[in-house]
PDB file of C-alpha atoms in Angstrom:
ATOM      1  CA  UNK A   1     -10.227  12.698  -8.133  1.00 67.00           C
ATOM      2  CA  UNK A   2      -9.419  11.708  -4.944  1.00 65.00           C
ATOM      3  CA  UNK A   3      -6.375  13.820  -3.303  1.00 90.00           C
ATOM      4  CA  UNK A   4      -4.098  12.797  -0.110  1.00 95.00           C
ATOM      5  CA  UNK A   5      -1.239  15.095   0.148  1.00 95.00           C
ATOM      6  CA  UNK A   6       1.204  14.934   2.662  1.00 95.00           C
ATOM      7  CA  UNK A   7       3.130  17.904   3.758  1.00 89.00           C
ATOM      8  CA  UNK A   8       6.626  17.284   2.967  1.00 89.00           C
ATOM      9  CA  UNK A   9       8.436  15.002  -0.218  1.00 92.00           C
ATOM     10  CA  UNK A  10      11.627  14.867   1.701  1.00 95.00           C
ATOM     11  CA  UNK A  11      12.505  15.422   5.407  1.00 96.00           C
ATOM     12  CA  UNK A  12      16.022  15.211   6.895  1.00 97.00           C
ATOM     13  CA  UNK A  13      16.347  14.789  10.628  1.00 97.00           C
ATOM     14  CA  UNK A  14      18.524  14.698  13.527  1.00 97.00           C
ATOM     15  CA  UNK A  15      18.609  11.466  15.889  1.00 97.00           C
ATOM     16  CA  UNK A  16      16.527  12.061  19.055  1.00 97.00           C
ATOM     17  CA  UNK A  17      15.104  14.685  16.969  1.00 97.00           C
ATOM     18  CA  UNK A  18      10.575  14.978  17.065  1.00 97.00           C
ATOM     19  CA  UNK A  19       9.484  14.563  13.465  1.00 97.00           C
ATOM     20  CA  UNK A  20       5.540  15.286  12.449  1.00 97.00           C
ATOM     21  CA  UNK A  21       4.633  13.838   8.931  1.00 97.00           C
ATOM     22  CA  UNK A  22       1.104  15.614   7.651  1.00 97.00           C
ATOM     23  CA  UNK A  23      -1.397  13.957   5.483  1.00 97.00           C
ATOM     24  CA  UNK A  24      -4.878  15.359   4.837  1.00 97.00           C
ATOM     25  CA  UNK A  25      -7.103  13.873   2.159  1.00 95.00           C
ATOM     26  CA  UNK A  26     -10.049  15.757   0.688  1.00 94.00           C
ATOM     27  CA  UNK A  27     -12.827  13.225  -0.379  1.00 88.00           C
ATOM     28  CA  UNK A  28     -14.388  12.878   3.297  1.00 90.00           C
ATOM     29  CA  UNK A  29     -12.736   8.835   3.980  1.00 90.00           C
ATOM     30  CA  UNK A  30     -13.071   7.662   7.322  1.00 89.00           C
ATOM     31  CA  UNK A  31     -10.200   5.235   6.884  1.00 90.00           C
ATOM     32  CA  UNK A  32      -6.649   6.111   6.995  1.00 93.00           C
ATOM     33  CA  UNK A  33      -3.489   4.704   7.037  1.00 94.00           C
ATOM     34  CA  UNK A  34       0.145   4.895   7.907  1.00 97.00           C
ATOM     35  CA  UNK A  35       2.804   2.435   5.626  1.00 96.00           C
ATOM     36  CA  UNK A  36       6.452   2.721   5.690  1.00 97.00           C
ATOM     37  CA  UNK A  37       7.962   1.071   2.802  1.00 96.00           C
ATOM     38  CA  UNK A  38      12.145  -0.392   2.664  1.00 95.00           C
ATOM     39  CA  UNK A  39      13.762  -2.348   0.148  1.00 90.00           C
ATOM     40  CA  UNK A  40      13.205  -6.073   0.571  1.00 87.00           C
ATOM     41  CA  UNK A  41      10.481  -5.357   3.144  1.00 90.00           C
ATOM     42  CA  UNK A  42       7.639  -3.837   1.312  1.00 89.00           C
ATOM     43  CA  UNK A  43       4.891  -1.908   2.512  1.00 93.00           C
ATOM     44  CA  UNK A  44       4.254  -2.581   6.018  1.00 95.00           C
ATOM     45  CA  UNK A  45       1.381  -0.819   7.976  1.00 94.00           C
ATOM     46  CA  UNK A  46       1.882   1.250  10.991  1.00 96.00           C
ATOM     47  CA  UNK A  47      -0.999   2.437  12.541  1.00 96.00           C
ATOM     48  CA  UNK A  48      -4.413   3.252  10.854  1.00 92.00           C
ATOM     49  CA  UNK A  49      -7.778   5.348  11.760  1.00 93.00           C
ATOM     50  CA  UNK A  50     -11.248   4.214  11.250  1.00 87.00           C
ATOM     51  CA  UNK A  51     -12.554   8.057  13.068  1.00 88.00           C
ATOM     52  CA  UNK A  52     -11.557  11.019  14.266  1.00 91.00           C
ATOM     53  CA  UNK A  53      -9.902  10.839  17.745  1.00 87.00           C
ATOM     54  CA  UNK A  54      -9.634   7.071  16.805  1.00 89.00           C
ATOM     55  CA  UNK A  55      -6.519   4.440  15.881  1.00 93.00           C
ATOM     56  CA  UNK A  56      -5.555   0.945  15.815  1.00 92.00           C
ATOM     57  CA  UNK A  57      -2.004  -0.357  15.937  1.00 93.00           C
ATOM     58  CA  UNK A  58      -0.568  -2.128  12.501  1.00 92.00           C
ATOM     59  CA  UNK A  59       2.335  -4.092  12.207  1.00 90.00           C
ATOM     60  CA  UNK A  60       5.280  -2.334  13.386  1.00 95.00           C
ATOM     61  CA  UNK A  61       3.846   0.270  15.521  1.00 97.00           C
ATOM     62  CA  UNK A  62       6.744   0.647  18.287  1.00 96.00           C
ATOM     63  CA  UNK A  63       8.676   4.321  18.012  1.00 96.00           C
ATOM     64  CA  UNK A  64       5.286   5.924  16.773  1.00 98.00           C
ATOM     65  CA  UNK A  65       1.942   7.568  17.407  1.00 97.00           C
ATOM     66  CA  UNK A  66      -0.590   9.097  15.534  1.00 97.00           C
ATOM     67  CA  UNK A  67      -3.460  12.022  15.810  1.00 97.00           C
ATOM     68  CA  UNK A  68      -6.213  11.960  14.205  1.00 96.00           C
ATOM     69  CA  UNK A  69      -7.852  15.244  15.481  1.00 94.00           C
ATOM     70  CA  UNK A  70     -10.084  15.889  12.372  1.00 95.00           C
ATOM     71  CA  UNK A  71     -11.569  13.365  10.088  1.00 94.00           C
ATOM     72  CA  UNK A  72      -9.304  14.434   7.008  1.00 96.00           C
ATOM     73  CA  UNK A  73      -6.140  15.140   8.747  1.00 97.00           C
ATOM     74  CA  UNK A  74      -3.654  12.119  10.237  1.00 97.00           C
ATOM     75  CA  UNK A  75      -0.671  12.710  11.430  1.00 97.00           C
ATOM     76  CA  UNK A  76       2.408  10.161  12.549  1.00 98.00           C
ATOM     77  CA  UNK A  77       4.601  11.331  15.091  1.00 98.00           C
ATOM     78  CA  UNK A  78       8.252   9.650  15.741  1.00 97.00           C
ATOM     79  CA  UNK A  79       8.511  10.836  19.538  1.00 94.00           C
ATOM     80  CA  UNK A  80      12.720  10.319  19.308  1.00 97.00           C
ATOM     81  CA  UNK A  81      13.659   9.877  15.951  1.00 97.00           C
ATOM     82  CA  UNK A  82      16.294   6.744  15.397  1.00 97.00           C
ATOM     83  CA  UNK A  83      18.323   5.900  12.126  1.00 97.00           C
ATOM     84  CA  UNK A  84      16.554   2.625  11.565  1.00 97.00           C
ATOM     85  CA  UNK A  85      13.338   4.985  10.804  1.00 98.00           C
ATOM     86  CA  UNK A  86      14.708   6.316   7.918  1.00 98.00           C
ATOM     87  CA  UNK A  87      12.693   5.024   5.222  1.00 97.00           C
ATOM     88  CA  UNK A  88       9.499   6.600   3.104  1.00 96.00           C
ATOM     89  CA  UNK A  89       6.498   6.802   4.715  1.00 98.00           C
ATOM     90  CA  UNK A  90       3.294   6.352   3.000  1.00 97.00           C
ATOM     91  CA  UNK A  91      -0.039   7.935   4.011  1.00 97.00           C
ATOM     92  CA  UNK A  92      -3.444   6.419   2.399  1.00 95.00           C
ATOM     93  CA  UNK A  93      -7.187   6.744   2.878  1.00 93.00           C
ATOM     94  CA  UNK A  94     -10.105   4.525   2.055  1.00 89.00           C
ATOM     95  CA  UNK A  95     -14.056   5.246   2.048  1.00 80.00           C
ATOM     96  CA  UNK A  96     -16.553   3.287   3.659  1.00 66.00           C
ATOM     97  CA  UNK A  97     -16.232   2.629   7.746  1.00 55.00           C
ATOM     98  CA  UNK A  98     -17.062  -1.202   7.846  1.00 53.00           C
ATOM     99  CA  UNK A  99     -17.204  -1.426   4.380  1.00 54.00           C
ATOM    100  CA  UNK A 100     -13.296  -1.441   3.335  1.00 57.00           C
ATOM    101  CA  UNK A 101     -13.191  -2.976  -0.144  1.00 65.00           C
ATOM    102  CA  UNK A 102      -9.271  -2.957   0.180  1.00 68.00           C
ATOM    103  CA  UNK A 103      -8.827   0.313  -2.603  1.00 83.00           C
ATOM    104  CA  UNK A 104      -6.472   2.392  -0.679  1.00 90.00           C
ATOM    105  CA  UNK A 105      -5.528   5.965  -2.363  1.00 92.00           C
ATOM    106  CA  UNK A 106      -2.422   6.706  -1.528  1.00 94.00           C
ATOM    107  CA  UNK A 107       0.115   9.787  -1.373  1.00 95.00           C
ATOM    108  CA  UNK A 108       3.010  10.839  -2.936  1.00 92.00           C
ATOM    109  CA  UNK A 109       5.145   9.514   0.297  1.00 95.00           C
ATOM    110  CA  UNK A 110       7.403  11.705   2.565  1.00 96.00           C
ATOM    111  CA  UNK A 111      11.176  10.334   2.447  1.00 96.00           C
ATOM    112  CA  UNK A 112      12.520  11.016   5.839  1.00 97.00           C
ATOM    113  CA  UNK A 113      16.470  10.922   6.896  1.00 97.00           C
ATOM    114  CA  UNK A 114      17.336  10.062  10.205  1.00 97.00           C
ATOM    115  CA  UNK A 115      21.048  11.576  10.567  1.00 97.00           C
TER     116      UNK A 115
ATOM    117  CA  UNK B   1      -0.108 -13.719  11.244  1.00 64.00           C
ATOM    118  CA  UNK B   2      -0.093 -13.395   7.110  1.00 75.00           C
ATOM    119  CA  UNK B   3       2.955 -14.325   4.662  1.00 89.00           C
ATOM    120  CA  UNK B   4       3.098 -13.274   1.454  1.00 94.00           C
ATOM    121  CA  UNK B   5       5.423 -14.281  -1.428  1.00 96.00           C
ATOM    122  CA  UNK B   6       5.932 -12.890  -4.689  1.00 97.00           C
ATOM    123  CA  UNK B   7       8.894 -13.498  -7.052  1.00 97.00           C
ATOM    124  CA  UNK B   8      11.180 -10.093  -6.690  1.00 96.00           C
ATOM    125  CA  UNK B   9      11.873  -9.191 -10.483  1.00 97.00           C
ATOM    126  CA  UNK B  10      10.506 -10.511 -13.935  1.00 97.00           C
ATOM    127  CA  UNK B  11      11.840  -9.407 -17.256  1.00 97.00           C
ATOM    128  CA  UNK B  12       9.646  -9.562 -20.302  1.00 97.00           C
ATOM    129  CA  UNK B  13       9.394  -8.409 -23.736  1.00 97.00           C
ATOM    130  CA  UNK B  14       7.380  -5.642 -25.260  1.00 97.00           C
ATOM    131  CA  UNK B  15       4.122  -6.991 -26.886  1.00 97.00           C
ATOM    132  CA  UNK B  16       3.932 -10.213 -24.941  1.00 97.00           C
ATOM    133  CA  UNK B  17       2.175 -11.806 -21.972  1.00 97.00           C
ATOM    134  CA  UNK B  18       3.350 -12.102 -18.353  1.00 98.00           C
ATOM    135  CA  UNK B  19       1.484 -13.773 -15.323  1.00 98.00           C
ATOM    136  CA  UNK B  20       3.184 -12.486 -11.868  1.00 98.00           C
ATOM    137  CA  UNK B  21       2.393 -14.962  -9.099  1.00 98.00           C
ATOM    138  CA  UNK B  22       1.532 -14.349  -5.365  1.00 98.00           C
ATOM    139  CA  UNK B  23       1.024 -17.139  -3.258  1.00 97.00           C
ATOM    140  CA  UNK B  24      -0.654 -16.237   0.495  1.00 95.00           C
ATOM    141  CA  UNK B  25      -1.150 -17.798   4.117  1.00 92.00           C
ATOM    142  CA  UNK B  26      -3.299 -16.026   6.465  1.00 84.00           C
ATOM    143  CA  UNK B  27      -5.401 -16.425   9.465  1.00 82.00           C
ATOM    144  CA  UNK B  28      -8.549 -14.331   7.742  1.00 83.00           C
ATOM    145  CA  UNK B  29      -9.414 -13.609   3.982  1.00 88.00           C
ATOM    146  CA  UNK B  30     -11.082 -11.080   2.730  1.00 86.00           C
ATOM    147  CA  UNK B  31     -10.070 -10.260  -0.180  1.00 91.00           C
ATOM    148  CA  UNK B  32      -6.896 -10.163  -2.436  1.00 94.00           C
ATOM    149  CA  UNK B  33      -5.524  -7.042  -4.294  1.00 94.00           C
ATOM    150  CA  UNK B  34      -3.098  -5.727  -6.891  1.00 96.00           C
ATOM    151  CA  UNK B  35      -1.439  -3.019  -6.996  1.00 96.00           C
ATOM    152  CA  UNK B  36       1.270  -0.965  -9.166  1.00 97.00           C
ATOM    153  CA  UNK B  37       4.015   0.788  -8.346  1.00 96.00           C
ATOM    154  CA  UNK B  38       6.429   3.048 -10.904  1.00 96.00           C
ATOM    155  CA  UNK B  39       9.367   4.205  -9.124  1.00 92.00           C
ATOM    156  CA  UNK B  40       9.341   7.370  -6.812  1.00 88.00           C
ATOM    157  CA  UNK B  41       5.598   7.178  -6.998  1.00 91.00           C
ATOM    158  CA  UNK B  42       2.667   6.225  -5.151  1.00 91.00           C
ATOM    159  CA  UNK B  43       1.204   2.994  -5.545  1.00 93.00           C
ATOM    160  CA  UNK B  44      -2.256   2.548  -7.108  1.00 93.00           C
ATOM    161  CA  UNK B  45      -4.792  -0.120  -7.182  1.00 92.00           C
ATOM    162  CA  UNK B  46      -5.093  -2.499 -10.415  1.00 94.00           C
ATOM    163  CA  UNK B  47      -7.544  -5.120  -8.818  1.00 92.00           C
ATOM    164  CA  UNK B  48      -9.998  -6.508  -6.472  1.00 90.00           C
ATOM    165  CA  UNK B  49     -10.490 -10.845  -6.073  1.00 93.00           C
ATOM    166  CA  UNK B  50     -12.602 -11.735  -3.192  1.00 90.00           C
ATOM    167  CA  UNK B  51     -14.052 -15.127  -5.224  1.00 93.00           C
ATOM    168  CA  UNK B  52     -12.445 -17.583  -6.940  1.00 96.00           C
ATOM    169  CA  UNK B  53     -12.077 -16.692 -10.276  1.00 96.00           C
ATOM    170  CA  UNK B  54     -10.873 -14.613 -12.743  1.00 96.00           C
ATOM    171  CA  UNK B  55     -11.284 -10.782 -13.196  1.00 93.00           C
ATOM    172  CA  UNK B  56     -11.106  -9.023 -16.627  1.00 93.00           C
ATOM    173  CA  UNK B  57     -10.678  -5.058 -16.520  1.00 90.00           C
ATOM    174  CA  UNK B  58      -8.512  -4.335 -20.347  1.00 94.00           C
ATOM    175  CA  UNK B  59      -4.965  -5.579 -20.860  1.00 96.00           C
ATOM    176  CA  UNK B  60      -5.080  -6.624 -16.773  1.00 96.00           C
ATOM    177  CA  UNK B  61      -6.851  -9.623 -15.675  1.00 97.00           C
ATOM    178  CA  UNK B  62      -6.308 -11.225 -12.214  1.00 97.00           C
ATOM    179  CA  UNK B  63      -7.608 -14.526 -10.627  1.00 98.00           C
ATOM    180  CA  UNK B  64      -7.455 -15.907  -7.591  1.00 97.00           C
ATOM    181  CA  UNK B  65      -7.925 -19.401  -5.712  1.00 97.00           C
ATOM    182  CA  UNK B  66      -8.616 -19.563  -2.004  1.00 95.00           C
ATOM    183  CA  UNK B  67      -8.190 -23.216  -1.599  1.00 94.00           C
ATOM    184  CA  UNK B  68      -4.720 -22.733  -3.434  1.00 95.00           C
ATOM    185  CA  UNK B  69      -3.692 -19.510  -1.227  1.00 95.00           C
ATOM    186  CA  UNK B  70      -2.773 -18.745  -4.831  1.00 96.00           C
ATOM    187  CA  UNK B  71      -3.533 -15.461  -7.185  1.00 98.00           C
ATOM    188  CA  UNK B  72      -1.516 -13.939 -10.275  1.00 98.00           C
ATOM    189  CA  UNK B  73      -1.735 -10.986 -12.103  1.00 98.00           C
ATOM    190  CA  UNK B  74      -1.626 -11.558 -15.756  1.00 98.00           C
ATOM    191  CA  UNK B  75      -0.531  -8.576 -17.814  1.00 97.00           C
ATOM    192  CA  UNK B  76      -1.329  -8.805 -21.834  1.00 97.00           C
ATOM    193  CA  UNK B  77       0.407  -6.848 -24.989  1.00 97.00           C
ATOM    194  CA  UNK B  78       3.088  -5.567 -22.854  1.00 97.00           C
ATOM    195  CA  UNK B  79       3.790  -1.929 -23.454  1.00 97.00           C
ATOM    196  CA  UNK B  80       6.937  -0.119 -21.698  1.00 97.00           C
ATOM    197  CA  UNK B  81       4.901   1.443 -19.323  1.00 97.00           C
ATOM    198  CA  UNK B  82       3.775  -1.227 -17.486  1.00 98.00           C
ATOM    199  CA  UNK B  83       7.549  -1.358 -16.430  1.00 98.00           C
ATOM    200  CA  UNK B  84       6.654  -0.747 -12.485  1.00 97.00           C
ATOM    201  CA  UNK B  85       6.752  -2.514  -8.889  1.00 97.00           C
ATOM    202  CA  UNK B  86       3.645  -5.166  -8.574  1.00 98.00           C
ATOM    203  CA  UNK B  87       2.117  -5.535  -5.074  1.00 97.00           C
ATOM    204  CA  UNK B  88      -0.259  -8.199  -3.920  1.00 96.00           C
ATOM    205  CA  UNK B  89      -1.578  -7.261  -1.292  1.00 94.00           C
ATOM    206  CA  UNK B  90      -4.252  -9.513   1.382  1.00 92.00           C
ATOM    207  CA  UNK B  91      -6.850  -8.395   3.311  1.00 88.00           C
ATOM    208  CA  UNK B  92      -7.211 -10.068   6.843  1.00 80.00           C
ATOM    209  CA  UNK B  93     -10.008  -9.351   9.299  1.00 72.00           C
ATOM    210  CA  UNK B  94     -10.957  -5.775   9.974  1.00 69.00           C
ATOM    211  CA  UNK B  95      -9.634  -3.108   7.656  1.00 66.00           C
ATOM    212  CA  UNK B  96      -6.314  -4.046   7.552  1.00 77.00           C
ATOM    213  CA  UNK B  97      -4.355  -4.757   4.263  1.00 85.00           C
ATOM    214  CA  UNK B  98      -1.132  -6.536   4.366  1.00 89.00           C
ATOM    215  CA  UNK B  99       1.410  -6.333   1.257  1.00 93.00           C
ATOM    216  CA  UNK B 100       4.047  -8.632  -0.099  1.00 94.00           C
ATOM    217  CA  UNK B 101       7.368  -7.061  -1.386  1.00 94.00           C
ATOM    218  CA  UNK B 102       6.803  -6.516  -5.062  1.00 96.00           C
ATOM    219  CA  UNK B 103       7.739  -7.652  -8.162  1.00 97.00           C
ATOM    220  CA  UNK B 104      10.060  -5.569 -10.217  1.00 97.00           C
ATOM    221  CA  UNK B 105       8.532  -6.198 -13.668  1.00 98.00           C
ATOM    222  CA  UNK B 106      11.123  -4.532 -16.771  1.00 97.00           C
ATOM    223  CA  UNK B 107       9.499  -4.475 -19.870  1.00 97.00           C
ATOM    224  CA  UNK B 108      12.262  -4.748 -22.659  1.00 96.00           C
ATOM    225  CA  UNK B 109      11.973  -4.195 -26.533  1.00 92.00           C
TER     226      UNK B 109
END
């Protein structure tokens, strides 16, 4: 089975604060994927990766950046944490460069608390 | 830019049928998806519509009509389980996938 495991369940943080959320996935996608998901708002995609050292902007990508120094680790990194990114963050990976049927696998989420 | 719009909660019985609708706009379409949700868990993916049509896989079936920026999910012999967020989700051009909020389906007895 495919596996994407992100480092920590639940993270509580200072304002102003730098905050690293892990994910690594272990079946060898070249996709991956940052989501946060609110109430009312749904899912809504931050930044993705189609390669290593490669990343694309999503929807809402202001107040973070991502690495992608290996192909099965991607990180998102909130440079100055605020309290309007509280929220869970969702990391997911997908096979196939070019070839994206749309099956994301996702992880368990990281709930972070911006005090 | 996409919109996406979903109904935010159903209620149905245990043993019966329900069809959640999503309706869509985009500027690309490549393909629709479902996905489910339970609560404090990650989603995962029910189904796959890039043709008009309807797709069978067990009590889940999902169709979808392009010309109607229309899809549901139809979910058969309800069992409590299947009480859980529904996403539909739309994918644009490139590898993006853009999701609607969910529909909060409770499954009663």
């Amino acid at each position: 089975d495919v596996k994407v495991t992100q480092s920590s369940r639940y993270l509580v943080k200072r304002t102003g604060e730098k905050v690293f959320l892990e994910c690594v996935q272990d079946m060898d996608h070249e996709n991956m994927f940052w989501y946060r998901q609110d109430p009312g708002l749904g899912l809504r995609l931050i930044y993705f990766s189609y390669d290593v050292k490669m990343k694309e902007k999503g929807d809402i990508p202001e107040g973070y950046s991502v690495s992608r120094e290996k192909k099965e680790r991607f990180s998102l990194i909130l440079e100055s944490a605020s309290t309007n990114q509280t929220s869970m963050y969702l990391c997911a990976s997908s096979p196939f460069r070019g070839q994206f049927t749309g099956e994301l696998f996702f992880g368990e989420g990281s709930r972070l608390t911006v005090l | 830019g996409q919109n996406i719009d979903q109904p935010t909660e159903m209620t149905a019985t245990e043993g019966a049928i329900v069809q959640i609708n999503c309706t869509y706009q985009t500027s690309g379409f490549n393909g629709l998806f479902w996905y489910q949700q339970h609560a404090g868990e990650a989603p995962t993916f029910l189904s796959y519509n890039v043709l008009d049509g309807l797709e069978e896989k067990g009590r889940f079936s999902s169709f979808l009509s392009r010309s109607k920026g229309y899809s549901y999910l139809l979910l058969k012999e309800l069992q409590m389980k299947d009480s859980a967020s529904y996403l539909c989700a739309v994918k644009g051009g490139g590898n993006k996938l853009t999701f609607g909020t969910g529909t909060q389906l409770k499954v009663e007895l």
